[in-house]
Short mmCIF file of C-alpha atoms in Angstrom, two decimals:
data_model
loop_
_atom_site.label_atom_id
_atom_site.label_comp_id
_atom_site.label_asym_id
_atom_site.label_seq_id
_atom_site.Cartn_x
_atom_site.Cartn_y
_atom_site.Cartn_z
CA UNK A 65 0.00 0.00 0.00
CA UNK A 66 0.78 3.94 -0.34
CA UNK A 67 0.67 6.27 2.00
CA UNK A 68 -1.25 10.09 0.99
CA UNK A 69 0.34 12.22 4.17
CA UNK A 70 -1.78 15.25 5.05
CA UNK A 71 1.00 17.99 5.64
CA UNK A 72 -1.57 20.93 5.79
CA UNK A 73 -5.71 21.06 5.59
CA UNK A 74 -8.53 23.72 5.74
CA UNK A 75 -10.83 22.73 7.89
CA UNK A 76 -13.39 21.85 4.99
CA UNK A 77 -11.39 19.42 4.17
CA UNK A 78 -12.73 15.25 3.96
CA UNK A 79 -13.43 12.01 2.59
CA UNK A 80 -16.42 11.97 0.52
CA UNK A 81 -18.05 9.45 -1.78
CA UNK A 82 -21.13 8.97 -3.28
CA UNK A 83 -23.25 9.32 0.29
CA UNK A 84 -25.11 7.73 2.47
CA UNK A 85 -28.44 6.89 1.65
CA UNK A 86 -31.65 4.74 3.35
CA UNK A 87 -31.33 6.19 6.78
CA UNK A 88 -33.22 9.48 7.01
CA UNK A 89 -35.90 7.61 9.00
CA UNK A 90 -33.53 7.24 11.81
CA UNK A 91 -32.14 11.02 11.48
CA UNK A 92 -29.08 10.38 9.48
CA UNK A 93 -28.62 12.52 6.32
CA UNK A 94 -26.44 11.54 3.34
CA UNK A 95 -23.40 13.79 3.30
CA UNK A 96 -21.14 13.03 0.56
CA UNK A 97 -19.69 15.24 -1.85
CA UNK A 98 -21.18 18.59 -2.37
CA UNK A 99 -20.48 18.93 -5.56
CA UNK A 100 -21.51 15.26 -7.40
CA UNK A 101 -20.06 15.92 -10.96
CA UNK A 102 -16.74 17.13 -9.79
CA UNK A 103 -16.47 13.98 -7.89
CA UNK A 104 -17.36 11.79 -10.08
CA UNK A 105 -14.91 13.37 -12.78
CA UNK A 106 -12.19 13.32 -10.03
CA UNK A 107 -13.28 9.07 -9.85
CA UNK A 108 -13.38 8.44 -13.83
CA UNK A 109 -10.07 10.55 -14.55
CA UNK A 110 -8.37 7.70 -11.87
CA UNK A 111 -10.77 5.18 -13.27
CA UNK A 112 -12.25 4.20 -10.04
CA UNK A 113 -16.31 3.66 -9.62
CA UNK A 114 -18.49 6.54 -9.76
CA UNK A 115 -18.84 6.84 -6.20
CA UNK A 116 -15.68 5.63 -4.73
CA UNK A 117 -14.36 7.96 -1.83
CA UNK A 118 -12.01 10.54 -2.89
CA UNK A 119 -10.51 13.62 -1.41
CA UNK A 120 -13.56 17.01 -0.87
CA UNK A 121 -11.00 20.28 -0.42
CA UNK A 122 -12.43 23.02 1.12
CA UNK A 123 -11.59 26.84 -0.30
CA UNK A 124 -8.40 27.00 1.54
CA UNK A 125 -4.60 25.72 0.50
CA UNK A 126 -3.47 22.16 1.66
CA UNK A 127 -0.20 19.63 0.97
CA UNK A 128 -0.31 16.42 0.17
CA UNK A 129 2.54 13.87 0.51
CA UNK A 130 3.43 10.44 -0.68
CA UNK A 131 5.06 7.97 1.37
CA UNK A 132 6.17 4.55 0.38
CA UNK A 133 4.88 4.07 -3.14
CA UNK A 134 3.82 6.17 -5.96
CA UNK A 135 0.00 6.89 -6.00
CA UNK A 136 -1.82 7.83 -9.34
CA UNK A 137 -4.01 11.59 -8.20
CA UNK A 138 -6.59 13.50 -10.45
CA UNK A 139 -8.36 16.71 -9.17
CA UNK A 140 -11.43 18.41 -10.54
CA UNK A 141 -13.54 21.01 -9.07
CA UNK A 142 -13.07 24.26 -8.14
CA UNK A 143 -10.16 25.49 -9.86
CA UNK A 144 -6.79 26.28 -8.02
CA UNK A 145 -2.49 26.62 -8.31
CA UNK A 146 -1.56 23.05 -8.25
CA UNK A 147 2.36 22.21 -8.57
CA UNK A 148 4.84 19.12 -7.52
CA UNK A 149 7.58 20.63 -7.09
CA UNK A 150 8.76 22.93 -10.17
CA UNK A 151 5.74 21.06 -12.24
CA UNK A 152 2.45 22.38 -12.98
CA UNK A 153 -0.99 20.19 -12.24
CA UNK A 154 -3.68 20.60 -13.98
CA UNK A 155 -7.03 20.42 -13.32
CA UNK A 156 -9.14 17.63 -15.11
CA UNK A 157 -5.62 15.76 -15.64
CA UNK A 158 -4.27 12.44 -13.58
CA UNK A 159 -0.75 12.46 -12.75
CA UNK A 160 1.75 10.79 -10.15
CA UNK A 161 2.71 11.50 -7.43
CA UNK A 162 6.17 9.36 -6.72
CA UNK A 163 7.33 8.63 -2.62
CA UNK A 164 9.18 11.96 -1.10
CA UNK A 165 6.80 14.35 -3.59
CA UNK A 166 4.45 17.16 -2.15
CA UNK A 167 1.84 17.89 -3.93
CA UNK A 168 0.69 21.78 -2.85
CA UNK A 169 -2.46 23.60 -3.77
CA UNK A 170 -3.31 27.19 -3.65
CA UNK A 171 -6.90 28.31 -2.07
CA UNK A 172 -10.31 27.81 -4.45
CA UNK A 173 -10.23 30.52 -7.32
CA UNK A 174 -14.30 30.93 -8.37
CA UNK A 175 -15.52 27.87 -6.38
CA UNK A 176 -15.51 26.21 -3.14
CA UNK A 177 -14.81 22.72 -3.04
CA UNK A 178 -11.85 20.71 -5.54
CA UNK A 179 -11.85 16.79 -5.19
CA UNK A 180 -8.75 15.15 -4.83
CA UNK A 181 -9.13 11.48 -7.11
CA UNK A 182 -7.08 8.28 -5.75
CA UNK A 183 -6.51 5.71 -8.13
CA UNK A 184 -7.81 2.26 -6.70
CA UNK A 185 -9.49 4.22 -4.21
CA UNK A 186 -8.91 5.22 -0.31
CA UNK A 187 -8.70 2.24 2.45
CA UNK A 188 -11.23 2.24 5.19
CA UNK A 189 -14.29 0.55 6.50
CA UNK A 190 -17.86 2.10 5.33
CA UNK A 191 -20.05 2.92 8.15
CA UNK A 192 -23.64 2.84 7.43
CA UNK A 193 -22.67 1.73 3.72
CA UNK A 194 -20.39 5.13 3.18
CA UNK A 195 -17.05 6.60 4.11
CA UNK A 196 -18.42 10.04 4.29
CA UNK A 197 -17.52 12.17 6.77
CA UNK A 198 -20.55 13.72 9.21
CA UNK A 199 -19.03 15.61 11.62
CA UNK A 200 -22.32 15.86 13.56
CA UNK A 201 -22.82 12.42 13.17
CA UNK A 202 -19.33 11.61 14.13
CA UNK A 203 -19.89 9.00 11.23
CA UNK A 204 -17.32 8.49 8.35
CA UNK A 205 -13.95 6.20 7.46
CA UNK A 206 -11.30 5.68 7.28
CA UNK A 207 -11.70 8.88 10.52
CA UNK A 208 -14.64 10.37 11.69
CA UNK A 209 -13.84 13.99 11.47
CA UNK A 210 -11.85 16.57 8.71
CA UNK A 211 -8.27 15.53 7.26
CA UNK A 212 -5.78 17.73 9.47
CA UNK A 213 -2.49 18.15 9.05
CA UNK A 214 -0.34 14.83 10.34
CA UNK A 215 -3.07 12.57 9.34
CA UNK A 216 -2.25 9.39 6.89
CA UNK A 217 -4.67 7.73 4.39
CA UNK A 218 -3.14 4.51 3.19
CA UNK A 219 -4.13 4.30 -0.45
CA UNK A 220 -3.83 1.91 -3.09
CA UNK A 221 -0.35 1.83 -5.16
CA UNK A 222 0.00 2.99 -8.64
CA UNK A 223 1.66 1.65 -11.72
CA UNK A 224 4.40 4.42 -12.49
CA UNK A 225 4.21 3.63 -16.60
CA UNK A 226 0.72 3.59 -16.69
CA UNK A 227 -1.06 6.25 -18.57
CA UNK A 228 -2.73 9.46 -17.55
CA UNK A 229 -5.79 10.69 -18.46
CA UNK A 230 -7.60 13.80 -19.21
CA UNK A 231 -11.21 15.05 -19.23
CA UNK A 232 -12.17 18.13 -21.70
CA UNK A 233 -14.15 20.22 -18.18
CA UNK A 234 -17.15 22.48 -18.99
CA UNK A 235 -16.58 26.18 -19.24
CA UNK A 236 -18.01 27.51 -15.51
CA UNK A 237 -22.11 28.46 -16.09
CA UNK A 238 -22.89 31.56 -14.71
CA UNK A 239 -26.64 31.00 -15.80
CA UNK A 240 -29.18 31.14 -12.75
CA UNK A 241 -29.76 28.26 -10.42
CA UNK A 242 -32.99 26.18 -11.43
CA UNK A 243 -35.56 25.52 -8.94
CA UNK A 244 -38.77 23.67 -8.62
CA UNK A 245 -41.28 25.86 -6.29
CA UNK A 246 -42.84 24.00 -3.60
CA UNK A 247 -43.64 22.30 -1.54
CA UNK A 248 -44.71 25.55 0.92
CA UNK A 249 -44.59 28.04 -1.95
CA UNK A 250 -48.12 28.74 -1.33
CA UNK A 251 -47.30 30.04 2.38
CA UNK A 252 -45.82 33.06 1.06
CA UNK A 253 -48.16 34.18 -1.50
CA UNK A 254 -47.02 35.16 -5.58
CA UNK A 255 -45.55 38.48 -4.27
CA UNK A 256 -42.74 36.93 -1.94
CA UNK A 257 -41.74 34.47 -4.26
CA UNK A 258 -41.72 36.31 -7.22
CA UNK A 259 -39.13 38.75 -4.49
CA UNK A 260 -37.25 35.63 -4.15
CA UNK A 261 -36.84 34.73 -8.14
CA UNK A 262 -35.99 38.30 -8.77
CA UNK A 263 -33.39 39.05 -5.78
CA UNK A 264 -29.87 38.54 -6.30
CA UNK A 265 -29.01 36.88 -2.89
CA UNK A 266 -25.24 36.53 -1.48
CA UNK A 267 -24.09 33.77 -0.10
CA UNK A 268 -22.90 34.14 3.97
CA UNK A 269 -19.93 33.82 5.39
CA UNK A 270 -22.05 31.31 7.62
CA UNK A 271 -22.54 28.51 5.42
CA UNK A 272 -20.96 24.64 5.33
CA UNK A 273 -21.80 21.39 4.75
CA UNK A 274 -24.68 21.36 6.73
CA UNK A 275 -26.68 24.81 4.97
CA UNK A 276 -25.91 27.93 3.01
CA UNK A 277 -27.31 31.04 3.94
CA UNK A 278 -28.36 33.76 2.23
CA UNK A 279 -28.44 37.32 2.54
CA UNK A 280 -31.19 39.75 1.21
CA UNK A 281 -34.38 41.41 1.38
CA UNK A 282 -36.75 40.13 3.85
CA UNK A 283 -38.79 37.38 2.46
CA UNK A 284 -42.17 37.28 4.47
CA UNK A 285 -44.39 34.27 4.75
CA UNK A 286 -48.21 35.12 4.61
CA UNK A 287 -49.25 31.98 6.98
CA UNK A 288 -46.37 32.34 9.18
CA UNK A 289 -43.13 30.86 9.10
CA UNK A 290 -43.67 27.66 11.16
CA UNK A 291 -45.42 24.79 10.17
CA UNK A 292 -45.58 21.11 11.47
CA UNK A 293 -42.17 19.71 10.71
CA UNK A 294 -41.64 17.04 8.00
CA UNK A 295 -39.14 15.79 6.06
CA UNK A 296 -36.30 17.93 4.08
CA UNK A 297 -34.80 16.68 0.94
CA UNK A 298 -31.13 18.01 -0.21
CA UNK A 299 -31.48 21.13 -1.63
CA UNK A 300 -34.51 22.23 -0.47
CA UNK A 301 -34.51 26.39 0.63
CA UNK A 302 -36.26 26.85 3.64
CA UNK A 303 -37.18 30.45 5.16
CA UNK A 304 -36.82 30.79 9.24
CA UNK A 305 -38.96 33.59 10.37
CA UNK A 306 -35.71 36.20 9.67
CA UNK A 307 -36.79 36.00 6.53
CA UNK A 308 -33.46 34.88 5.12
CA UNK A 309 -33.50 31.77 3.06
CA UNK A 310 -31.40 28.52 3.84
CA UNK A 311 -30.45 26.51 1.48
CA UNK A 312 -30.19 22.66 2.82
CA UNK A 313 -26.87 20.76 2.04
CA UNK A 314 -25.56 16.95 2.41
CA UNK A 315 -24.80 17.11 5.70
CA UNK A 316 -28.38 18.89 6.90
CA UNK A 317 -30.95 18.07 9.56
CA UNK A 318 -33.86 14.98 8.49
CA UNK A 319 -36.73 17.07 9.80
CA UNK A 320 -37.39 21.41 10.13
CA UNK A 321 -40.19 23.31 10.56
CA UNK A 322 -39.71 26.08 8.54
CA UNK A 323 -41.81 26.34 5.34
CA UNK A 324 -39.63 25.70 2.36
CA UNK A 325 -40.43 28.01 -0.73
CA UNK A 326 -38.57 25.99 -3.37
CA UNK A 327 -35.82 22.82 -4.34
CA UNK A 328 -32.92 23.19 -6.45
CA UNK A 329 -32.37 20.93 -8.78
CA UNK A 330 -30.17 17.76 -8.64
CA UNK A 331 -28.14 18.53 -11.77
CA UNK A 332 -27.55 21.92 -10.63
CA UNK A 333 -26.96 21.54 -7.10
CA UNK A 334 -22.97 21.22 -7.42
CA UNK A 335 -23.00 24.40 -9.24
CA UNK A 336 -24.52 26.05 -6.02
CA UNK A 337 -22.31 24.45 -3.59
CA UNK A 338 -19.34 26.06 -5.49
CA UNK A 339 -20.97 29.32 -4.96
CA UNK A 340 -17.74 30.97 -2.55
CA UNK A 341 -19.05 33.37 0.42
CA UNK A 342 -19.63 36.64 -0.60
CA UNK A 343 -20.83 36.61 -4.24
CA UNK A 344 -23.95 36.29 -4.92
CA UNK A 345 -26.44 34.04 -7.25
CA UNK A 346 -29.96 33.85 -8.50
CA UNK A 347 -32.46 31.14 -9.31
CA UNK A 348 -34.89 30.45 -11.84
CA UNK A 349 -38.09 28.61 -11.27
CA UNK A 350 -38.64 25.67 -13.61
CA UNK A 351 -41.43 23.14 -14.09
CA UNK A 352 -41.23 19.45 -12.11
CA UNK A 353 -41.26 18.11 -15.72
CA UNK A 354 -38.61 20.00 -17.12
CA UNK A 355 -36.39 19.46 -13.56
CA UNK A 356 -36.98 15.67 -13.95
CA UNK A 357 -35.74 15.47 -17.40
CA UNK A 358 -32.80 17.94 -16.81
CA UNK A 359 -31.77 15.66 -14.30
CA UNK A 360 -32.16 12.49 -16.22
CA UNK A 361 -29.74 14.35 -19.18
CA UNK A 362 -27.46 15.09 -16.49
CA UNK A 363 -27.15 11.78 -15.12
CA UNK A 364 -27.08 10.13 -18.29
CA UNK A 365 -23.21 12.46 -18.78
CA UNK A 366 -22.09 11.60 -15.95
CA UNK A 367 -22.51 8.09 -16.49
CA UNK A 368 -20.25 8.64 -20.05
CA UNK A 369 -17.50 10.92 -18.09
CA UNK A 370 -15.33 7.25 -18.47
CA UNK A 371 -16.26 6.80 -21.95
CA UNK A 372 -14.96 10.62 -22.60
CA UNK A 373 -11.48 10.73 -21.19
CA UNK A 374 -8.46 10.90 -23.57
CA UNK A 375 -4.88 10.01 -23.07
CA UNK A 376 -2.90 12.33 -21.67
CA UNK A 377 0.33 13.55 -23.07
CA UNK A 378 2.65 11.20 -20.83
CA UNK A 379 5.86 13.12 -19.88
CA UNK A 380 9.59 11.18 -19.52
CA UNK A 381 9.50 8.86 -16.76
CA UNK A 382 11.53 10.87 -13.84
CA UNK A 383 14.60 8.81 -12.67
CA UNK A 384 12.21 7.77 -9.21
CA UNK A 385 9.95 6.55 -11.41
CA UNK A 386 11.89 4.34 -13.30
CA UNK A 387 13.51 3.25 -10.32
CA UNK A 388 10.34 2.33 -8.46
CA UNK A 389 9.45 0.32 -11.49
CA UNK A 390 11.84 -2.12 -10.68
CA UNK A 391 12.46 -2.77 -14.43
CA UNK A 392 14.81 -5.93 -14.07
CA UNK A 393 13.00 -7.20 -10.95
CA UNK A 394 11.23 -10.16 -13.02
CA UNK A 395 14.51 -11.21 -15.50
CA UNK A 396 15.62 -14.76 -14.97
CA UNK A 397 18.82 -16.36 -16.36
CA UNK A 398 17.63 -19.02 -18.95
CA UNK A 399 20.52 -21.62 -16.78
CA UNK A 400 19.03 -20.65 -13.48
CA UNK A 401 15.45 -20.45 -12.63
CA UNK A 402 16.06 -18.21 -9.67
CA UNK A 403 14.82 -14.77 -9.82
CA UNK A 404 17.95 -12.36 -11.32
CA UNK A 405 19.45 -10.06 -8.60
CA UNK A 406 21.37 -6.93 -9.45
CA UNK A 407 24.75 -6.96 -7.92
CA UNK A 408 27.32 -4.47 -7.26
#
């Protein structure tokens, strides 16, 4: 096995797969990744399943470093300075990372959240079916809690001539994000949600895993803003009686009683998440119909994001490379069937 070292972490930093799913009944939300293409195009550029735990970075730098054994890396996300050493990463790109390297990365540049990709996938135990991390549910493998600096993931080894791939990413969409009104819309009557299509919120400073808020004009609900709690989905925008809406993330509560005005939709829920504190975004009401079949086209790309990669331009094998290949390791001497030894 390799070793990924964690030299230095944000504190939005995890393990993340695909999430956790069939437990809301007991109060246990999915986490996973926040933003489900980038992680998925982190998985196919290592060619590892679709939901196979990788890497979630939060906004800030962090330093990786290998130990042991080269491990094969991709990262995709939120763009961000990436370098080994005097050579350049790039994003949507796999590449090695050899015993003694450092891989460093600069903070988020127009997003949030980059995903780190580990070829042959992270070890651990899955609890509850998943090796996401819930903080609040102290739930997640191979630990519990954010990467921070001194921590070790042991990580499958990588075949130093193998090839590298590269995906061709999607230009960034700055297009409003697409809701589906509902299922409280009608507690706040046409005027307050046609206020809430038509603002340009901001995104808080107070926002993780768990909710983003957003700041703007007062939305008020005509039949209050409490109702008898039920169930929240991800993505769903509820409205606490400040009037300020809350967007609910992977790692949110089951149950609220706030009324919820709309959902965003699945295919365009990453985009939000890589929404950085501060700037702002709008959203764009769209039929059930329409939401069901974007999603369905979206799903049906991620599902060809393997099919899609290219080769990679490989570059000369570094001298560590060659040398962990151990090139003459399998000769034998046609006289001797003992394995060939180099000797001084």
């Amino acid at each position: 096995m390799s070793v990924l070292r964690i030299d230095a972490a944000g504190p939005a930093t995890s393990v993340q797969d695909g999430g956790r799913f069939g437990f809301l009944r007991y109060g246990l939300s999915s986490a996973g990744a926040m933003d489900r293409t980038a992680h998925e195009t982190a998985n196919a550029l290592v060619g590892n399943a679709a939901q196979a735990p990788v890497v979630e970075i939060g906004p800030f730098p962090a330093r990786f470093a290998g130990e042991n054994a080269p491990v094969r890396l991709a990262l995709a996300g939120a763009a961000r300075a990436a370098d080994i050493g005097n050579r350049r990463i790039a994003l949507g790109e796999s590449f090695l990372l050899a015993p003694g390297e450092a891989l460093s990365l600069g903070a988020a540049r127009g997003g949030v959240f980059s995903y780190l990709g580990v070829a042959g996938g992270i070890a651990g135990t899955p609890m509850f079916g998943s090796f996401s991390v819930h903080a609040r549910a102290d739930l997640g493998s191979p630990l519990p809690r954010p990467l921070s600096a001194g921590d070790k993931l042991e990580v499958a080894t990588a075949d130093p001539l193998a090839g590298d791939w590269r995906l061709a990413l999607p230009p960034p969409d700055p297009s409003p994000i697409r809701v589906v009104l509902g299922p409280q819309d009608d507690w706040f009557g046409e005027a307050a949600v046609a206020q809430f299509l038509g603002t340009e919120w901001q995104v808080s400073p107070a926002s993780d895993r768990m909710g983003y808020r957003l700041l703007g004009p007062k939305i008020a609900a005509a039949r209050g803003h409490n109702i008898v709690s039920d169930g929240i989905a991800l993505g769903q925008i509820q409205v606490p009686g400040d009037g300020q809406p809350l967007v609910l993330m992977a790692d949110r509560g089951t149950t609220g009683g706030y009324p919820k005005i709309a959902a965003i939709v699945s295919a365009d829920l990453g985009r939000f998440a890589q929404t950085p504190a501060g700037t702002s975004v709008r959203f764009a009401a769209v039929p059930i119909d329409d939401a069901q079949r974007i999603t369905r086209l979206w799903r049906q790309k991620l599902a060809t994001l393997p099919l899609a990669r290219e080769t990679a331009a490989r570059p000369l094998p570094t001298s560590e490379a060659l040398l962990a290949a151990n090139l003459a390791g399998a000769a034998v001497n046609a006289l001797d069937p003992q394995p060939w030894t180099h000797k001084e």
